[in-house]
Amino acid sequence: MTEQKDSELGWGIRWPAPAKLNLMLRIIGRREDGYHLLQTVFQIIDLTDNLTFCKAEDGCVRLKNAIPGVREEDDLTVRAALLLKQEAGYQGGVCIDIEKNLPMGGGLGGGSSDAATVLVVLNRLWHLGISEQRLMELGLALGADVPVFIKGTSTWAEGVGEKLTTIDLPNAWFVVLKPQCHVDTGKIFSANDLTRDSKSIKIADFNSGENQNDCSTVVKERYIEVEQALDKLGEYGQARLTGTGACVFVQFGDQQSARDVYTKLASSNEVYIAQGLAISPLHKQMCELFNI
Ligand SMILES: C[C@](O)(CO)[C@H](O)COP(=O)(O)OP(=O)(O)OC[C@H]1O[C@@H](n2ccc(N)nc2=O)[C@H](O)[C@@H]1O
Ligand SMILES: Nc1ncnc2c1ncn2[C@@H]1O[C@H](COP(=O)(O)OP(=O)(O)OP(=O)(O)O)[C@@H](O)[C@H]1O
């Protein structure tokens, strides 16, 4: 068997794009451009979309199959690949195959994570040599959550999601319930009655149990399905909203407890069971393949 060249590795294989949960989310102010200043904790979890990249000799960026309801030119993976090409003046192309497993508009960050996987992997496969810092800057233009997925660790985030500090989180398993509604992030952030003046806290305060989500009240008021999901999960522990929803979750210290609750809910709900990860599976795979 001929040895595969490093430059050939990574094409035609599946690359994970993991989901996140916001374990807490505080809104502590608003910038002049309307974006909100947050304090939030990102927990990467082991639910993933998977992306496969094949070379496109004509230099175009295209999808093998567009996601239903998302125009190809709006897809965050296409936009991320085009941004990279523009940044580096790169002439090559790519065909992206998205295996979409993560619910969209659920607060699990699937679109942002897909974009991050494109930026990280194509930077390598196209030999662009763009720094991680610059990839994060490019990613932020696509969505507030993209930089965290480029960094690939559990993170304490401030600003609009660009001031990132890696943190240690305890081993945890989660049951995630997806109500049958889509929450519009922009609508929640523009609500008049949204709390925007929470006091800034420290990581130690979060570790001592400060884990409110300032979007919860407004989301519950506007989406009865989210309120009902919080009530339903609340029977098994402290139920919380991730991001602006719609997904809600409850945390467990051991897998069996999570499994028991998952089993009770699975027959009549869209429900997921997930393990918290300290390192993104994307970064693990990058390390294994390229020794970096
Ligand atoms: C709420 C979080 O999920 C927390 O992880 C994210 O901050 C939201 O990230 P996202 O879905 O990628 O959101 P974006 O696409 O960046 O923003 C959607 C809209 O939400 C509002 N928005 C978003 C993030 C933020 N810090 N302040 C805002 O006011 C803006 O009106 C923006 O147009
Ligand atoms: N590759 C993609 N995957 C998912 N959504 C995409 C993608 N490209 C564009 N989008 C658009 O982005 C919207 C938000 O998708 P996403 O799944 O990231 O939401 P989310 O989980 O609520 O994210 P967040 O927690 O960052 O708010 C979708 O409704 C869709 O219109």
Coordinates of C-alpha atoms and ligand atoms in Angstrom, one line a residue:
M1 CA 0.0 0.0 0.0
T2 CA 1.4 3.4 -0.9
E3 CA 1.9 5.7 2.0
Q4 CA -0.6 8.6 2.0
K5 CA 1.0 12.0 1.8
D6 CA 0.1 14.4 4.6
S7 CA -1.4 16.8 2.0
E8 CA -3.8 14.1 1.0
L9 CA -5.0 13.2 4.6
G10 CA -8.2 14.7 5.7
W11 CA -10.0 14.7 2.4
G12 CA -13.0 12.4 2.1
I13 CA -13.2 11.6 5.8
R14 CA -15.8 12.7 8.3
W15 CA -14.9 15.7 10.5
P16 CA -17.1 16.3 13.6
A17 CA -18.8 19.6 14.4
P18 CA -19.9 19.3 18.1
A19 CA -22.7 21.0 19.8
K20 CA -22.5 23.2 22.9
L21 CA -24.6 24.0 25.9
N22 CA -24.6 27.4 27.6
L23 CA -24.4 26.3 31.3
M24 CA -25.2 29.9 32.3
L25 CA -25.8 33.1 30.4
R26 CA -25.7 36.6 31.9
I27 CA -26.4 39.8 29.9
I28 CA -24.3 42.6 31.5
G29 CA -24.7 45.4 29.0
R30 CA -25.2 46.4 25.4
R31 CA -22.7 47.7 22.8
E32 CA -23.5 50.8 20.7
D33 CA -24.1 48.5 17.6
G34 CA -26.9 46.8 19.6
Y35 CA -25.0 43.5 20.3
H36 CA -25.2 42.4 23.9
L37 CA -22.3 41.9 26.3
L38 CA -22.5 38.5 27.8
Q39 CA -20.9 36.3 30.4
T40 CA -21.5 32.7 29.5
V41 CA -20.0 29.2 30.0
F42 CA -19.7 26.9 27.0
Q43 CA -19.8 23.2 27.6
I44 CA -18.9 21.2 24.4
I45 CA -20.9 18.0 24.2
D46 CA -20.5 14.8 22.2
L47 CA -23.5 15.3 19.9
T48 CA -22.1 16.2 16.5
D49 CA -22.9 17.1 12.9
N50 CA -20.3 15.6 10.5
L51 CA -18.7 17.2 7.5
T52 CA -16.8 15.6 4.6
F53 CA -14.6 17.6 2.2
C54 CA -13.9 16.6 -1.4
K55 CA -11.7 18.6 -3.8
A56 CA -13.5 20.7 -6.4
E57 CA -11.1 21.2 -9.3
D58 CA -13.1 24.1 -10.8
G59 CA -12.3 26.3 -7.7
C60 CA -16.0 26.5 -6.6
V61 CA -17.4 26.1 -3.1
R62 CA -20.5 24.0 -3.1
L63 CA -22.6 21.6 -1.0
K64 CA -23.2 18.0 -1.9
N65 CA -26.8 18.5 -0.5
A66 CA -28.2 21.8 0.7
I67 CA -29.9 21.7 4.2
P68 CA -33.7 21.9 3.7
G69 CA -34.8 25.5 4.4
V70 CA -31.3 27.0 4.1
R71 CA -30.2 28.5 0.7
E72 CA -26.8 27.2 -0.4
E73 CA -25.3 30.7 -0.4
D74 CA -26.6 31.4 3.1
D75 CA -25.2 28.1 4.6
L76 CA -22.6 28.9 7.2
T77 CA -20.3 26.3 5.8
V78 CA -20.3 27.8 2.4
R79 CA -19.8 31.3 3.8
A80 CA -16.9 30.1 5.9
A81 CA -15.2 28.4 3.0
L82 CA -15.6 31.5 0.8
L83 CA -14.3 33.7 3.6
L84 CA -11.2 31.6 3.8
K85 CA -10.6 31.7 0.1
Q86 CA -11.0 35.5 0.2
E87 CA -8.7 35.9 3.2
A88 CA -5.9 33.8 1.6
G89 CA -6.5 34.6 -2.1
Y90 CA -6.8 30.8 -2.5
Q91 CA -7.9 29.5 -6.0
G92 CA -8.9 25.9 -5.1
G93 CA -12.5 24.7 -4.4
V94 CA -14.3 22.2 -2.2
C95 CA -17.5 20.2 -2.2
I96 CA -18.9 19.9 1.4
D97 CA -21.1 17.1 2.5
I98 CA -23.0 18.0 5.7
E99 CA -24.5 15.2 7.8
K100 CA -26.9 17.3 9.8
N101 CA -27.8 15.7 13.1
L102 CA -28.1 18.7 15.4
P103 CA -31.5 20.4 15.6
M104 CA -31.4 23.9 14.0
G105 CA -32.2 27.0 15.9
G106 CA -32.1 25.0 19.1
G107 CA -29.4 26.9 21.0
L108 CA -26.9 24.0 20.4
G109 CA -24.8 26.1 18.1
G110 CA -24.8 23.6 15.2
G111 CA -24.5 26.2 12.4
S112 CA -21.6 28.0 14.2
S113 CA -19.9 24.7 14.9
D114 CA -20.2 23.6 11.2
A115 CA -18.6 26.9 10.2
A116 CA -15.8 26.4 12.7
T117 CA -15.1 22.9 11.4
V118 CA -14.8 24.3 7.9
L119 CA -12.4 27.1 9.0
V120 CA -10.2 24.8 11.0
V121 CA -10.1 21.8 8.6
L122 CA -9.8 23.7 5.3
N123 CA -7.1 26.0 6.7
R124 CA -5.2 22.7 7.0
L125 CA -6.3 20.9 3.8
W126 CA -5.7 24.0 1.7
H127 CA -2.3 24.7 3.5
L128 CA -3.2 28.3 4.2
G129 CA -1.3 28.6 7.5
I130 CA -3.8 31.1 9.0
S131 CA -3.3 31.6 12.7
E132 CA -6.0 30.3 15.2
Q133 CA -6.4 33.9 16.4
R134 CA -7.2 35.1 12.9
L135 CA -9.5 32.1 12.3
M136 CA -11.4 33.2 15.4
E137 CA -11.7 36.8 14.1
L138 CA -13.0 35.5 10.7
G139 CA -15.4 33.1 12.6
L140 CA -16.8 35.9 14.7
A141 CA -18.1 37.7 11.6
L142 CA -20.2 34.5 10.8
G143 CA -21.7 34.1 14.3
A144 CA -21.0 34.9 18.0
D145 CA -20.4 31.2 18.9
V146 CA -17.9 30.3 16.1
P147 CA -14.7 31.3 18.0
V148 CA -15.4 28.9 20.9
F149 CA -15.7 26.0 18.5
I150 CA -12.4 27.1 16.8
K151 CA -10.8 27.1 20.3
G152 CA -12.3 23.7 21.0
T153 CA -12.4 23.6 24.8
S154 CA -14.9 24.3 27.6
T155 CA -14.9 28.0 27.9
W156 CA -15.8 31.0 30.0
A157 CA -16.7 33.7 27.4
E158 CA -17.2 37.4 27.7
G159 CA -17.9 40.3 25.4
V160 CA -20.1 39.1 22.5
G161 CA -18.3 35.7 22.7
E162 CA -14.8 36.7 21.7
K163 CA -13.0 37.0 25.1
L164 CA -12.4 33.4 25.8
T165 CA -10.9 31.6 28.8
T166 CA -10.6 27.8 29.0
I167 CA -12.1 26.4 32.2
D168 CA -12.3 23.1 33.9
L169 CA -15.8 21.7 34.3
P170 CA -16.8 18.7 36.3
N171 CA -17.6 15.4 34.5
A172 CA -21.2 15.7 33.5
W173 CA -23.9 14.0 31.4
F174 CA -26.9 15.9 30.1
V175 CA -30.4 15.2 29.0
V176 CA -31.4 17.7 26.3
L177 CA -35.0 18.2 25.4
K178 CA -35.9 20.0 22.1
P179 CA -39.4 21.6 22.2
Q180 CA -41.2 21.6 18.8
C181 CA -40.5 25.3 18.2
H182 CA -37.7 27.5 16.8
V183 CA -36.6 30.5 18.8
D184 CA -35.4 33.5 16.9
T185 CA -32.2 34.7 18.6
G186 CA -32.5 38.3 17.2
K187 CA -36.1 38.6 18.5
I188 CA -35.1 37.6 22.0
F189 CA -32.2 40.0 22.1
S190 CA -34.4 42.9 20.9
A191 CA -37.1 42.3 23.5
N192 CA -37.9 45.4 25.6
D193 CA -38.3 43.4 28.8
L194 CA -35.0 41.4 28.5
T195 CA -32.7 41.7 31.5
R196 CA -29.6 43.7 30.3
D197 CA -28.1 44.8 33.5
S198 CA -27.0 41.7 35.4
K199 CA -24.0 42.2 37.6
S200 CA -20.8 40.9 36.3
I201 CA -19.6 37.8 38.1
K202 CA -16.4 35.8 38.4
I203 CA -15.7 32.2 37.3
A204 CA -15.6 31.3 41.0
D205 CA -19.2 32.6 41.4
F206 CA -20.3 30.3 38.6
N207 CA -18.4 27.4 40.2
S208 CA -20.4 28.1 43.4
G209 CA -23.7 27.7 41.7
E210 CA -24.5 31.0 39.9
N211 CA -26.0 29.6 36.7
Q212 CA -29.0 31.6 35.7
N213 CA -29.8 32.3 32.0
D214 CA -31.0 35.8 31.6
C215 CA -32.9 35.0 28.4
S216 CA -35.1 32.4 30.1
T217 CA -37.9 34.7 31.3
V218 CA -38.4 36.3 27.9
V219 CA -38.2 33.0 26.0
K220 CA -40.7 31.3 28.3
E221 CA -43.1 34.2 27.9
R222 CA -43.0 34.0 24.1
Y223 CA -42.7 30.3 23.6
I224 CA -45.1 28.2 25.7
E225 CA -43.4 25.0 24.4
V226 CA -40.2 26.1 26.1
E227 CA -41.9 26.8 29.3
Q228 CA -43.6 23.3 29.2
A229 CA -40.2 21.7 28.4
L230 CA -38.6 23.4 31.4
D231 CA -41.5 22.2 33.6
K232 CA -41.2 18.6 32.3
L233 CA -37.4 18.4 32.7
G234 CA -37.7 20.2 36.0
E235 CA -39.2 17.1 37.5
Y236 CA -35.7 15.5 37.3
G237 CA -33.4 18.3 38.4
Q238 CA -32.6 21.9 37.7
A239 CA -33.8 22.5 34.1
R240 CA -32.0 25.3 32.2
L241 CA -32.2 26.9 28.8
T242 CA -29.2 26.8 26.4
G243 CA -28.4 30.1 24.7
T244 CA -31.7 31.6 23.6
G245 CA -33.2 28.1 23.3
A246 CA -35.3 26.4 22.2
C247 CA -33.4 23.4 23.8
V248 CA -33.5 22.9 27.6
F249 CA -31.3 20.6 29.6
V250 CA -30.7 19.0 32.9
Q251 CA -27.2 18.0 34.2
F252 CA -26.2 14.8 36.0
G253 CA -23.0 13.7 37.6
D254 CA -23.2 10.2 36.3
Q255 CA -24.2 8.5 33.1
Q256 CA -26.8 6.1 34.6
S257 CA -28.9 8.9 36.1
A258 CA -29.0 10.7 32.7
R259 CA -29.9 7.4 31.0
D260 CA -32.8 6.8 33.4
V261 CA -34.3 10.2 32.6
Y262 CA -33.6 9.9 28.9
T263 CA -35.4 6.5 28.8
K264 CA -38.5 8.0 30.5
L265 CA -38.8 10.8 28.0
A266 CA -37.6 9.2 24.8
S267 CA -40.8 7.6 23.6
S268 CA -42.8 10.9 23.3
N269 CA -40.3 13.7 23.0
E270 CA -37.3 14.8 20.9
V271 CA -34.7 14.2 23.5
Y272 CA -30.9 13.6 23.4
I273 CA -28.4 12.3 25.9
A274 CA -24.9 13.8 25.8
Q275 CA -21.6 13.7 27.7
G276 CA -19.7 16.9 28.5
L277 CA -16.3 17.1 26.8
A278 CA -13.2 19.1 27.9
I279 CA -11.8 19.0 24.3
S280 CA -13.7 19.2 21.1
P281 CA -13.7 15.9 19.0
L282 CA -12.7 18.1 16.1
H283 CA -9.4 19.0 17.8
K284 CA -8.8 15.4 18.9
Q285 CA -9.1 14.3 15.3
M286 CA -6.8 17.1 14.1
C287 CA -4.2 16.0 16.7
E288 CA -4.5 12.3 15.8
L289 CA -4.3 12.9 12.0
F290 CA -1.7 15.7 11.9
N291 CA 0.2 15.2 15.2
I292 CA -0.5 18.8 16.2
Ligands
LIG1 C1 -27.0 33.4 22.6 C2 -25.8 32.6 22.1 O1 -26.2 31.4 21.5 C3 -24.9 32.3 23.3 O2 -24.0 31.3 23.0 C4 -25.0 33.4 21.1 O3 -24.5 34.6 21.6 C5 -25.9 33.7 19.9 O4 -25.1 33.3 18.8 P1 -25.7 33.2 17.3 O5 -26.9 32.4 17.3 O6 -24.5 32.8 16.5 O7 -26.1 34.6 17.0 P2 -25.7 35.7 15.9 O8 -26.1 35.1 14.6 O9 -24.3 36.1 16.1 O10 -26.7 36.8 16.3 C6 -28.1 36.8 16.0 C7 -28.7 38.1 16.5 O11 -28.8 38.1 17.9 C8 -28.4 39.4 18.5 N1 -27.3 39.2 19.4 C9 -26.5 38.1 19.3 C10 -25.4 37.9 20.2 C11 -25.2 38.9 21.1 N2 -24.2 38.8 22.0 N3 -26.0 40.0 21.1 C12 -27.0 40.2 20.3 O12 -27.7 41.2 20.3 C13 -28.2 40.3 17.3 O13 -29.3 41.0 17.0 C14 -27.9 39.3 16.1 O14 -28.2 39.8 14.9
LIG2 N1 -24.8 24.7 8.3 C1 -25.8 25.2 9.0 N2 -26.4 24.5 10.0 C2 -27.4 25.0 10.7 N3 -28.0 26.2 10.5 C3 -27.5 26.9 9.5 C4 -26.4 26.5 8.7 N4 -26.1 27.5 7.8 C5 -27.0 28.5 8.1 N5 -27.8 28.2 9.0 C6 -28.9 29.0 9.6 O1 -28.6 29.4 10.9 C7 -29.7 29.3 11.8 C8 -29.3 29.0 13.2 O2 -28.7 27.7 13.2 P1 -28.1 27.0 14.5 O3 -28.5 25.6 14.4 O4 -26.7 27.3 14.6 O5 -28.9 27.7 15.7 P2 -28.7 27.6 17.2 O6 -28.4 26.2 17.6 O7 -29.8 28.3 17.8 O8 -27.4 28.4 17.4 P3 -27.0 29.4 18.6 O9 -26.9 28.6 19.9 O10 -25.6 29.8 18.1 O11 -28.0 30.5 18.6 C9 -30.6 28.2 11.1 O12 -31.9 28.4 11.4 C10 -30.3 28.4 9.6 O13 -31.2 29.3 9.0

